[in-house]
Short mmCIF file of C-alpha atoms and ligand atoms in Angstrom, two decimals:
data_model
loop_
_atom_site.label_atom_id
_atom_site.label_comp_id
_atom_site.label_asym_id
_atom_site.label_seq_id
_atom_site.Cartn_x
_atom_site.Cartn_y
_atom_site.Cartn_z
CA UNK A 8 30.43 113.37 136.33
CA UNK A 9 32.91 111.43 134.19
CA UNK A 10 35.94 110.32 136.17
CA UNK A 11 38.66 111.74 133.92
CA UNK A 12 41.71 113.33 135.48
CA UNK A 13 42.09 117.08 135.36
CA UNK A 14 45.29 116.62 133.33
CA UNK A 15 43.55 114.54 130.68
CA UNK A 16 40.73 117.07 130.48
CA UNK A 17 43.23 119.91 129.96
CA UNK A 18 45.70 118.34 127.48
CA UNK A 19 45.31 117.74 123.79
CA UNK A 20 45.72 114.22 122.36
CA UNK A 21 48.94 112.90 120.87
CA UNK A 22 48.71 111.07 117.59
CA UNK A 23 51.50 108.51 117.33
CA UNK A 24 51.04 105.54 114.99
CA UNK A 25 50.05 102.00 115.94
CA UNK A 26 52.77 99.35 115.49
CA UNK A 27 51.80 97.41 112.37
CA UNK A 28 55.14 96.01 111.26
CA UNK A 29 58.21 94.10 112.48
CA UNK A 30 61.15 96.13 113.69
CA UNK A 31 64.55 95.60 115.22
CA UNK A 32 65.93 98.10 117.74
CA UNK A 33 68.51 98.24 120.54
CA UNK A 34 65.96 98.77 123.31
CA UNK A 35 62.20 98.23 123.38
CA UNK A 36 60.40 100.16 126.11
CA UNK A 37 56.99 98.89 127.18
CA UNK A 38 54.97 101.77 128.60
CA UNK A 39 54.74 105.38 127.43
CA UNK A 40 54.39 107.18 130.76
CA UNK A 41 57.01 109.39 132.37
CA UNK A 42 59.41 106.45 132.96
CA UNK A 43 59.24 105.11 129.41
CA UNK A 44 59.43 108.44 127.61
CA UNK A 45 62.28 109.70 129.81
CA UNK A 46 64.22 106.46 129.20
CA UNK A 47 63.60 106.87 125.47
CA UNK A 48 64.93 110.43 125.66
CA UNK A 49 68.13 109.37 127.45
CA UNK A 50 68.85 106.34 125.27
CA UNK A 51 68.07 107.95 121.91
CA UNK A 52 70.16 111.02 122.82
CA UNK A 53 73.08 108.64 123.42
CA UNK A 54 72.62 107.08 119.96
CA UNK A 55 70.59 103.97 120.78
CA UNK A 56 67.78 102.90 118.45
CA UNK A 57 64.67 102.79 120.61
CA UNK A 58 60.98 101.88 120.28
CA UNK A 59 58.29 102.73 122.85
CA UNK A 60 55.10 100.65 122.95
CA UNK A 61 52.20 102.33 124.71
CA UNK A 62 49.01 100.29 125.16
CA UNK A 63 46.77 103.38 125.14
CA UNK A 64 47.85 107.01 124.60
CA UNK A 65 51.13 108.55 125.77
CA UNK A 66 51.00 109.50 129.44
CA UNK A 67 47.36 108.58 129.91
CA UNK A 68 47.99 105.75 132.36
CA UNK A 69 49.23 106.57 135.82
CA UNK A 70 51.33 109.59 134.79
CA UNK A 71 48.12 111.31 133.72
CA UNK A 72 46.38 110.46 136.99
CA UNK A 73 49.05 111.74 139.36
CA UNK A 74 49.20 114.99 141.34
CA UNK A 75 51.83 116.74 139.22
CA UNK A 76 53.95 117.30 142.34
CA UNK A 77 57.76 116.95 142.28
CA UNK A 78 59.79 116.83 145.49
CA UNK A 79 62.95 115.37 146.99
CA UNK A 80 61.19 114.06 150.10
CA UNK A 81 58.93 110.99 150.02
CA UNK A 82 55.45 110.05 151.18
CA UNK A 83 54.64 106.84 152.96
CA UNK A 84 56.71 105.42 154.74
CA UNK A 85 58.74 108.65 155.06
CA UNK A 86 62.47 109.38 155.08
CA UNK A 87 62.61 108.56 158.80
CA UNK A 88 61.42 105.04 158.03
CA UNK A 89 64.19 104.61 155.41
CA UNK A 90 66.62 105.84 158.03
CA UNK A 91 65.41 103.40 160.67
CA UNK A 92 65.17 100.42 158.30
CA UNK A 93 68.48 101.11 156.53
CA UNK A 94 70.59 104.10 157.59
CA UNK A 95 70.69 107.90 157.61
CA UNK A 96 72.97 107.65 154.60
CA UNK A 97 70.37 105.69 152.63
CA UNK A 98 67.74 108.35 153.42
CA UNK A 99 70.22 110.97 152.18
CA UNK A 100 70.77 109.02 148.95
CA UNK A 101 67.01 108.86 148.40
CA UNK A 102 66.56 112.62 148.93
CA UNK A 103 69.58 113.56 146.79
CA UNK A 104 68.67 111.23 143.93
CA UNK A 105 65.10 112.53 143.90
CA UNK A 106 66.38 116.13 143.84
CA UNK A 107 68.48 115.13 140.79
CA UNK A 108 65.34 113.84 139.06
CA UNK A 109 63.42 117.07 139.74
CA UNK A 110 66.34 119.03 138.22
CA UNK A 111 66.29 116.70 135.20
CA UNK A 112 62.61 117.52 134.58
CA UNK A 113 63.26 121.24 134.90
CA UNK A 114 66.15 120.94 132.43
CA UNK A 115 63.92 119.19 129.87
CA UNK A 116 61.24 121.89 130.19
CA UNK A 117 63.97 124.44 129.40
CA UNK A 118 65.63 122.36 126.66
CA UNK A 119 62.40 122.02 124.67
CA UNK A 120 60.61 125.09 126.04
CA UNK A 121 57.79 122.79 127.21
CA UNK A 122 54.63 124.63 128.17
CA UNK A 123 53.58 122.43 131.12
CA UNK A 124 53.03 125.01 133.89
CA UNK A 125 56.30 124.00 135.59
CA UNK A 126 56.92 126.17 138.61
CA UNK A 127 59.03 126.08 141.75
CA UNK A 128 56.90 125.82 144.89
CA UNK A 129 57.38 124.84 148.54
CA UNK A 130 56.52 121.34 149.77
CA UNK A 131 54.72 121.41 153.13
CA UNK A 132 54.03 118.67 155.67
CA UNK A 133 51.75 119.53 158.55
CA UNK A 134 49.04 118.57 160.93
CA UNK A 135 46.08 120.82 161.66
CA UNK A 136 46.11 122.86 164.88
CA UNK A 137 48.95 124.00 167.08
CA UNK A 138 50.54 120.69 167.93
CA UNK A 139 52.96 118.78 165.78
CA UNK A 140 52.85 114.99 165.59
CA UNK A 141 55.40 112.29 166.20
CA UNK A 142 55.45 111.47 162.45
CA UNK A 143 56.11 115.08 161.46
CA UNK A 144 58.86 115.60 164.03
CA UNK A 145 60.62 112.39 162.99
CA UNK A 146 60.27 113.30 159.31
CA UNK A 147 61.65 116.79 159.88
CA UNK A 148 64.68 115.41 161.71
CA UNK A 149 65.31 112.78 159.02
CA UNK A 150 64.97 115.39 156.25
CA UNK A 151 67.45 117.70 157.94
CA UNK A 152 69.92 114.83 158.46
CA UNK A 153 69.52 114.02 154.75
CA UNK A 154 70.63 117.55 153.89
CA UNK A 155 67.15 118.80 152.96
CA UNK A 156 66.63 122.48 153.81
CA UNK A 157 63.58 122.97 156.03
CA UNK A 158 61.88 125.86 157.78
CA UNK A 159 58.59 126.44 159.55
CA UNK A 160 57.19 129.17 157.24
CA UNK A 161 54.08 127.33 156.09
CA UNK A 162 51.68 129.57 154.21
CA UNK A 163 48.26 127.89 154.35
CA UNK A 164 44.82 129.39 155.05
CA UNK A 165 44.23 127.20 158.14
CA UNK A 166 46.11 126.97 161.44
CA UNK A 167 48.68 124.19 160.93
CA UNK A 168 51.93 122.99 162.47
CA UNK A 169 54.75 121.29 160.61
CA UNK A 170 57.58 122.21 158.28
CA UNK A 171 58.25 123.38 154.75
CA UNK A 172 60.89 122.50 152.14
CA UNK A 173 61.50 125.35 149.65
CA UNK A 174 62.27 124.99 145.93
CA UNK A 175 60.31 121.89 145.06
CA UNK A 176 58.12 121.95 141.93
CA UNK A 177 54.75 121.40 140.27
CA UNK A 178 53.72 120.91 136.66
CA UNK A 179 51.07 119.39 134.43
CA UNK A 180 52.55 115.87 134.11
CA UNK A 181 50.60 114.98 131.00
CA UNK A 182 51.54 118.11 129.06
CA UNK A 183 55.18 117.45 130.00
CA UNK A 184 55.35 113.81 128.97
CA UNK A 185 53.38 114.35 125.74
CA UNK A 186 55.58 117.28 124.72
CA UNK A 187 58.75 115.34 125.56
CA UNK A 188 57.49 112.43 123.43
CA UNK A 189 56.68 114.75 120.53
CA UNK A 190 60.14 116.31 120.72
CA UNK A 191 62.10 113.05 120.73
CA UNK A 192 60.00 111.09 118.21
CA UNK A 193 62.24 110.28 115.21
CA UNK A 194 63.43 107.44 112.96
CA UNK A 195 65.66 106.12 115.72
CA UNK A 196 63.25 106.87 118.60
CA UNK A 197 59.93 105.44 117.46
CA UNK A 198 56.85 105.88 119.60
CA UNK A 199 53.74 103.77 119.11
CA UNK A 200 50.32 104.24 120.70
CA UNK A 201 47.43 101.78 120.92
CA UNK A 202 50.09 99.08 120.73
CA UNK A 203 49.67 96.78 123.72
CA UNK A 204 52.36 94.17 124.39
CA UNK A 205 50.56 90.81 124.21
CA UNK A 206 53.57 88.46 124.24
CA UNK A 207 56.99 89.07 125.74
CA UNK A 208 59.89 86.72 125.13
CA UNK A 209 63.20 87.26 126.87
CA UNK A 210 66.35 85.64 125.54
CA UNK A 211 69.63 86.46 123.84
CA UNK A 212 67.41 88.56 121.59
CA UNK A 213 64.16 89.72 123.15
CA UNK A 214 60.88 89.89 121.25
CA UNK A 215 57.77 91.86 122.15
CA UNK A 216 54.65 91.19 120.14
CA UNK A 217 51.63 93.45 119.83
CA UNK A 218 48.38 92.52 118.10
CA UNK A 219 49.62 93.78 114.73
CA UNK A 220 53.40 93.89 114.96
CA UNK A 221 56.55 92.79 116.74
CA UNK A 222 59.84 94.25 117.88
CA UNK A 223 63.11 92.47 118.53
CA UNK A 224 65.66 94.14 120.77
CA UNK A 225 68.72 93.59 122.85
CA UNK A 226 67.02 94.87 126.00
CA UNK A 227 63.48 95.34 127.32
CA UNK A 228 62.53 98.10 129.75
CA UNK A 229 59.26 97.44 131.59
CA UNK A 230 58.10 101.00 132.19
CA UNK A 231 54.65 99.75 133.11
CA UNK A 232 54.42 100.72 136.80
CA UNK A 233 54.77 97.04 137.71
CA UNK A 234 56.44 94.53 135.37
CA UNK A 235 54.08 92.65 133.04
CA UNK A 236 53.94 88.90 133.63
CA UNK A 237 55.20 86.94 136.62
CA UNK A 238 58.24 88.37 138.41
CA UNK A 239 59.70 87.62 141.82
CA UNK A 240 59.52 91.32 142.70
CA UNK A 241 55.71 91.09 142.75
CA UNK A 242 55.95 89.28 146.09
CA UNK A 243 57.56 92.47 147.44
CA UNK A 244 54.93 94.90 146.16
CA UNK A 245 51.42 95.90 147.17
CA UNK A 246 48.96 97.64 144.84
CA UNK A 247 46.82 100.50 146.14
CA UNK A 248 44.20 102.78 144.65
CA UNK A 249 43.74 106.37 145.70
CA UNK A 250 41.34 109.09 144.71
CA UNK A 251 41.37 112.75 143.70
CA UNK A 252 38.73 115.46 143.76
CA UNK A 253 39.17 119.03 142.42
CA UNK A 254 36.80 121.82 143.45
CA UNK A 255 36.18 125.51 142.86
CA UNK A 256 36.10 127.65 146.00
CA UNK A 257 34.04 130.68 146.98
CA UNK A 258 36.78 131.55 149.44
CA UNK A 259 40.47 132.35 148.97
CA UNK A 260 42.64 129.59 147.49
CA UNK A 261 45.86 128.41 149.14
CA UNK A 262 49.06 129.85 147.62
CA UNK A 263 50.94 127.72 145.05
CA UNK A 264 52.54 124.79 146.87
CA UNK A 265 52.38 121.12 147.75
CA UNK A 266 50.39 120.70 150.98
CA UNK A 267 50.34 117.38 152.79
CA UNK A 268 47.89 117.32 155.67
CA UNK A 269 48.74 114.37 157.94
CA UNK A 270 45.69 112.76 159.46
CA UNK A 271 46.83 109.89 161.62
CA UNK A 272 49.43 108.19 159.43
CA UNK A 273 47.95 109.10 156.05
CA UNK A 274 48.48 112.29 154.16
CA UNK A 275 45.93 114.21 152.14
CA UNK A 276 47.79 115.94 149.31
CA UNK A 277 46.44 119.34 148.23
CA UNK A 278 47.43 121.78 145.48
CA UNK A 279 45.92 124.53 143.37
CA UNK A 280 45.84 124.47 139.55
CA UNK A 281 44.54 126.77 136.80
CA UNK A 282 42.41 124.19 134.98
CA UNK A 283 40.35 124.78 131.80
CA UNK A 284 37.36 125.27 134.14
CA UNK A 285 39.19 127.95 136.12
CA UNK A 286 41.20 127.79 139.32
CA UNK A 287 40.62 124.62 141.35
CA UNK A 288 41.87 123.13 144.59
CA UNK A 289 42.54 119.40 144.37
CA UNK A 290 42.96 116.84 147.11
CA UNK A 291 44.23 113.30 146.73
CA UNK A 292 43.90 110.56 149.36
CA UNK A 293 41.60 107.78 150.71
CA UNK A 294 44.02 105.04 149.73
CA UNK A 295 43.05 101.36 149.96
CA UNK A 296 44.41 98.10 148.59
CA UNK A 297 43.31 97.53 144.99
CA UNK A 298 40.28 95.26 144.73
CA UNK A 299 39.77 95.22 148.49
CA UNK A 300 37.10 97.88 149.09
CA UNK A 301 33.45 97.20 148.36
CA UNK A 302 31.91 100.69 148.17
CA UNK A 303 34.77 102.79 146.87
CA UNK A 304 32.50 105.58 145.61
CA UNK A 305 32.56 106.71 149.24
CA UNK A 306 36.28 107.55 148.79
CA UNK A 307 35.23 110.42 146.50
CA UNK A 308 32.51 111.44 148.97
CA UNK A 309 35.03 111.45 151.82
CA UNK A 310 37.45 113.65 149.86
CA UNK A 311 34.67 116.08 148.99
CA UNK A 312 33.70 116.20 152.66
CA UNK A 313 37.35 116.73 153.60
CA UNK A 314 37.41 119.86 151.41
CA UNK A 315 33.95 121.10 152.45
CA UNK A 316 34.91 120.80 156.14
CA UNK A 317 37.87 123.13 155.55
CA UNK A 318 36.93 125.46 152.67
CA UNK A 319 33.86 127.17 151.22
CA UNK A 320 33.39 124.85 148.22
CA UNK A 321 31.44 126.29 145.28
CA UNK A 322 31.39 123.22 143.01
CA UNK A 323 33.06 119.88 142.35
CA UNK A 324 34.76 119.97 138.93
CA UNK A 325 36.86 116.79 138.56
CA UNK A 326 37.07 113.34 140.14
CA UNK A 327 39.52 110.60 139.24
CA UNK A 328 41.61 107.84 140.74
CA UNK A 329 45.10 106.41 140.41
CA UNK A 330 47.08 103.29 141.18
CA UNK A 331 50.32 102.99 143.10
CA UNK A 332 52.65 100.14 144.03
CA UNK A 333 54.42 100.16 147.37
CA UNK A 334 57.70 98.33 147.91
CA UNK A 335 57.88 96.29 151.12
CA UNK A 336 61.10 97.97 152.28
CA UNK A 337 59.98 101.45 151.17
CA UNK A 338 62.53 101.85 148.33
CA UNK A 339 61.62 101.31 144.64
CA UNK A 340 63.09 98.47 142.60
CA UNK A 341 64.98 99.89 139.61
CA UNK A 342 67.37 98.02 137.32
CA UNK A 343 67.84 94.52 135.94
CA UNK A 344 65.19 92.14 137.17
CA UNK A 345 66.44 89.47 139.56
CA UNK A 346 68.09 86.57 137.66
CA UNK A 347 67.69 88.30 134.29
CA UNK A 348 70.28 90.17 132.24
CA UNK A 349 67.96 91.54 129.57
CA UNK A 350 64.89 92.98 131.26
CA UNK A 351 64.95 96.18 133.28
CA UNK A 352 62.17 96.92 135.73
CA UNK A 353 61.07 100.09 137.55
CA UNK A 354 58.43 99.67 140.24
CA UNK A 355 57.45 100.31 143.87
CA UNK A 356 57.28 104.10 143.51
CA UNK A 357 54.41 104.50 146.06
CA UNK A 358 52.71 107.86 145.50
CA UNK A 359 56.00 109.50 144.46
CA UNK A 360 56.00 108.18 140.90
CA UNK A 361 56.71 111.26 138.77
CA UNK A 362 60.05 111.87 140.47
CA UNK A 363 60.90 108.18 140.88
CA UNK A 364 59.82 107.41 137.30
CA UNK A 365 62.24 110.04 136.00
CA UNK A 366 64.99 108.78 138.28
CA UNK A 367 64.36 105.18 137.16
CA UNK A 368 64.74 106.21 133.52
CA UNK A 369 68.04 107.97 134.32
CA UNK A 370 69.42 104.93 136.18
CA UNK A 371 68.31 102.32 133.63
CA UNK A 372 69.55 104.33 130.64
CA UNK A 373 72.95 104.67 132.32
CA UNK A 374 73.09 100.93 133.02
CA UNK A 375 72.29 100.08 129.39
CA UNK A 376 74.81 102.65 128.15
CA UNK A 377 77.49 101.30 130.50
CA UNK A 378 77.71 104.58 132.42
CA UNK A 379 78.19 104.69 136.18
CA UNK A 380 75.12 106.02 137.92
CA UNK A 381 75.58 107.18 141.52
CA UNK A 382 72.14 105.93 142.55
CA UNK A 383 71.98 102.53 140.82
CA UNK A 384 72.99 100.61 143.95
CA UNK A 385 70.48 102.41 146.17
CA UNK A 386 67.57 101.11 144.08
CA UNK A 387 69.06 97.78 142.83
CA UNK A 388 66.04 95.74 141.70
CA UNK A 389 67.60 92.40 142.65
CA UNK A 390 68.49 93.44 146.20
CA UNK A 391 67.61 91.29 149.16
CA UNK A 392 66.72 93.27 152.28
CA UNK A 393 65.38 90.62 154.65
CA UNK A 394 65.46 92.76 157.79
CA UNK A 395 64.05 95.95 156.26
CA UNK A 396 61.40 94.02 154.33
CA UNK A 397 60.50 91.22 156.72
CA UNK A 398 57.34 92.48 158.40
CA UNK A 399 55.80 94.00 155.26
CA UNK A 400 56.89 91.05 153.09
CA UNK A 401 55.09 88.62 155.39
CA UNK A 402 52.06 90.91 155.72
CA UNK A 403 51.66 91.43 151.95
CA UNK A 404 52.09 87.78 151.04
CA UNK A 405 49.73 86.64 153.79
CA UNK A 406 47.26 89.15 152.37
CA UNK A 407 47.60 87.64 148.86
CA UNK A 408 47.22 84.12 150.28
CA UNK A 409 44.18 85.22 152.30
CA UNK A 410 42.55 86.72 149.20
CA UNK A 411 43.14 83.49 147.27
CA UNK A 412 41.64 81.34 150.04
CA UNK A 413 38.75 83.73 150.68
CA UNK A 414 37.84 83.78 147.00
CA UNK A 415 38.16 80.00 146.61
CA UNK A 416 35.66 79.51 149.42
CA UNK A 417 33.44 82.41 148.41
CA UNK A 418 30.08 81.54 146.89
CA UNK A 419 28.54 83.31 143.89
CA UNK A 420 27.05 86.68 144.87
CA UNK A 421 23.92 86.24 142.73
CA UNK A 422 22.35 83.28 140.92
CA UNK A 423 21.28 84.91 137.67
CA UNK A 424 22.30 87.74 135.40
CA UNK A 425 18.84 89.20 135.91
CA UNK A 426 19.81 89.87 139.55
CA UNK A 427 22.42 92.41 138.38
CA UNK A 428 21.22 96.01 138.26
CA UNK A 429 22.58 98.76 135.94
CA UNK A 430 25.98 99.92 137.27
CA UNK A 431 26.50 96.72 139.28
CA UNK A 432 29.07 93.95 138.95
CA UNK A 433 28.64 90.55 140.64
CA UNK A 434 30.26 87.14 140.67
CA UNK A 435 27.92 84.53 139.15
CA UNK A 436 28.61 80.80 138.93
CA UNK A 437 28.00 79.34 135.45
CA UNK A 438 28.45 75.58 135.12
CA UNK A 439 30.90 75.54 138.03
CA UNK A 440 32.94 78.48 136.65
CA UNK A 441 33.18 81.86 138.30
CA UNK A 442 31.97 84.57 136.01
CA UNK A 443 32.40 88.34 136.51
CA UNK A 444 29.15 89.81 135.24
CA UNK A 445 28.30 93.48 135.13
CA UNK A 446 25.88 95.94 133.55
CA UNK A 447 26.58 99.40 132.20
CA UNK A 448 24.47 102.28 133.53
CA UNK A 449 22.33 101.74 130.41
CA UNK A 450 21.76 98.09 131.36
CA UNK A 451 24.00 96.34 128.81
CA UNK A 452 25.31 93.04 130.21
CA UNK A 453 28.94 91.85 130.03
CA UNK A 454 30.18 88.50 131.30
CA UNK A 455 33.84 87.44 131.53
CA UNK A 456 35.83 84.90 133.51
CA UNK A 457 36.37 86.07 137.11
CA UNK A 458 39.80 84.45 137.27
CA UNK A 459 42.67 86.92 136.88
CA UNK A 460 44.95 85.90 134.03
CA UNK A 461 48.05 86.85 136.02
CA UNK A 462 48.10 84.21 138.78
CA UNK A 463 44.52 83.08 139.24
CA UNK A 464 43.01 85.24 141.99
CA UNK A 465 39.34 86.24 141.66
CA UNK A 466 38.70 89.77 140.46
CA UNK A 467 36.51 92.16 142.44
CA UNK A 468 34.05 94.76 141.16
CA UNK A 469 35.24 98.36 141.34
CA UNK A 470 31.93 100.17 141.63
CA UNK A 471 33.30 103.72 141.26
CA UNK A 472 35.23 103.00 138.05
CA UNK A 473 33.19 100.12 136.56
CA UNK A 474 36.21 97.83 136.33
CA UNK A 475 37.23 94.39 137.59
CA UNK A 476 40.25 94.73 139.91
CA UNK A 477 42.47 91.95 141.20
CA UNK A 478 43.17 92.06 144.95
CA UNK A 479 46.41 90.07 144.67
CA UNK A 480 48.82 92.16 142.55
CA UNK A 481 46.62 94.97 141.22
CA UNK A 482 45.72 93.96 137.66
CA UNK A 483 42.64 95.78 136.38
CA UNK A 484 40.24 94.90 133.58
CA UNK A 485 37.35 96.63 131.79
CA UNK A 486 33.80 95.25 131.94
CA UNK A 487 34.58 93.50 128.65
CA UNK A 488 37.67 91.90 130.23
CA UNK A 489 40.33 94.00 128.44
CA UNK A 490 43.48 94.73 130.44
CA UNK A 491 43.52 98.27 131.86
CA UNK A 492 46.76 97.76 133.74
CA UNK A 493 49.02 94.84 134.58
CA UNK A 494 50.81 92.78 135.74
CA UNK A 495 48.28 90.68 133.78
CA UNK A 496 48.96 90.58 130.03
CA UNK A 497 46.00 88.53 128.77
CA UNK A 498 42.38 89.72 128.93
CA UNK A 499 39.70 87.97 130.99
CA UNK A 500 38.05 85.30 128.89
CA UNK A 501 34.76 86.32 127.38
CA UNK A 502 31.79 84.22 128.48
CA UNK A 503 29.12 83.90 125.86
CA UNK A 504 25.99 83.55 127.85
CA UNK A 505 22.51 84.70 127.03
CA UNK A 506 21.02 87.38 129.25
CA UNK A 507 18.46 85.30 131.15
FE1 LIG B 13 48.26 88.71 140.23
FE2 LIG B 13 45.69 89.00 139.65
S1 LIG B 13 47.22 90.47 139.58
S2 LIG B 13 46.68 87.24 140.37
#
């Protein structure tokens, strides 16, 4: 089964041009997901001349791999963690600002009559059985203190205990972002696809180069999930992959809603969707640090088992995975990058990226337009939060250092390319250089440098997705070494070696 998200399989392609010229605009936005396209909407509406550069197709990065859930609460680490690290008021700001972003999305669906299956649904957090958990009780209390309406009317076809928040929402994120892009595309809001940023120069005037064109602008917005290149904020982020499986059931489906089943301290997110293959139940979970799990195909198996243990599964219809970046203090970084007055960043959304991406676009557009935004301070990208961040900051940076040391000491996994089987990827040493060699299922061999072009960590084979993933800051590369997602900008160097 190909690992394409349900949203990609159910949405028609956009057809924006490739950048093949030199342009000058007020703001260049790198990244055409929900953050980039929403920022383009806000800025172009206010009269700014804008260009969006999308490396692939609009929305087909992480926006198109998400759950399509929109809610004012948050996942890991939870509102109660924001309250204990910062204050009850900060947790309230987070919930209120996220509710604003959900309303913004609803307004755009109405403004352009976007057919993206947007509907209001309850958000539910529970544990299975008759006993609540410490996490759920703390989260309920924090949500109530933050002004979020809660009740215990969970409607789910299994015995569960927890709480529900009414009036949250679900949609098809890819249909939404593609339709928004199509509606705003104009002479002063130019959208380019297949136009990867390959060189970024910040200065009084900023320049972004693609392979066949360039754009100069007063400001850059990095709407790329994590900023491209080397930024201080990357020491305060951790990259994770998670997995999704969608199945058809023989039994009754849950009602429309967002269902988070807490198992220990991780949630499994479930929802129902009317896909092109009929009604399906999807579950998303099995998170691990990017590039730090050897046999990640088992994540799909575990999710399938999760569903089979609870429902009468008829067939598995879709499998896909997604990336997320967690901020060490639990709050995203949105705004001008630290020490920079030209580049805006938006990162650290955890698994709550559709709502946070929209919010980030609202905040950044207001900052560029000189408008006051009530939430800008809450998410200030240059903030220092030594107490709230300390333990996770140390943990994440020790983890990066450990990966660097481990990989420096690590020996080649095989001696020859002939030792690599179809579907496998291994580190081979060629004339003292580490080489990431892999074969397609058909046996074709690819060999590229194993050294990540971001900051020099060694990439690891992602068996389930046939990619090379960096364990340090989450860059991902194809078997041929092309960048799938940053922070790396440059591809892995090709190694021309005969298949021996
Ligand atoms: Fe930073 Fe690879 S992503 S070193």
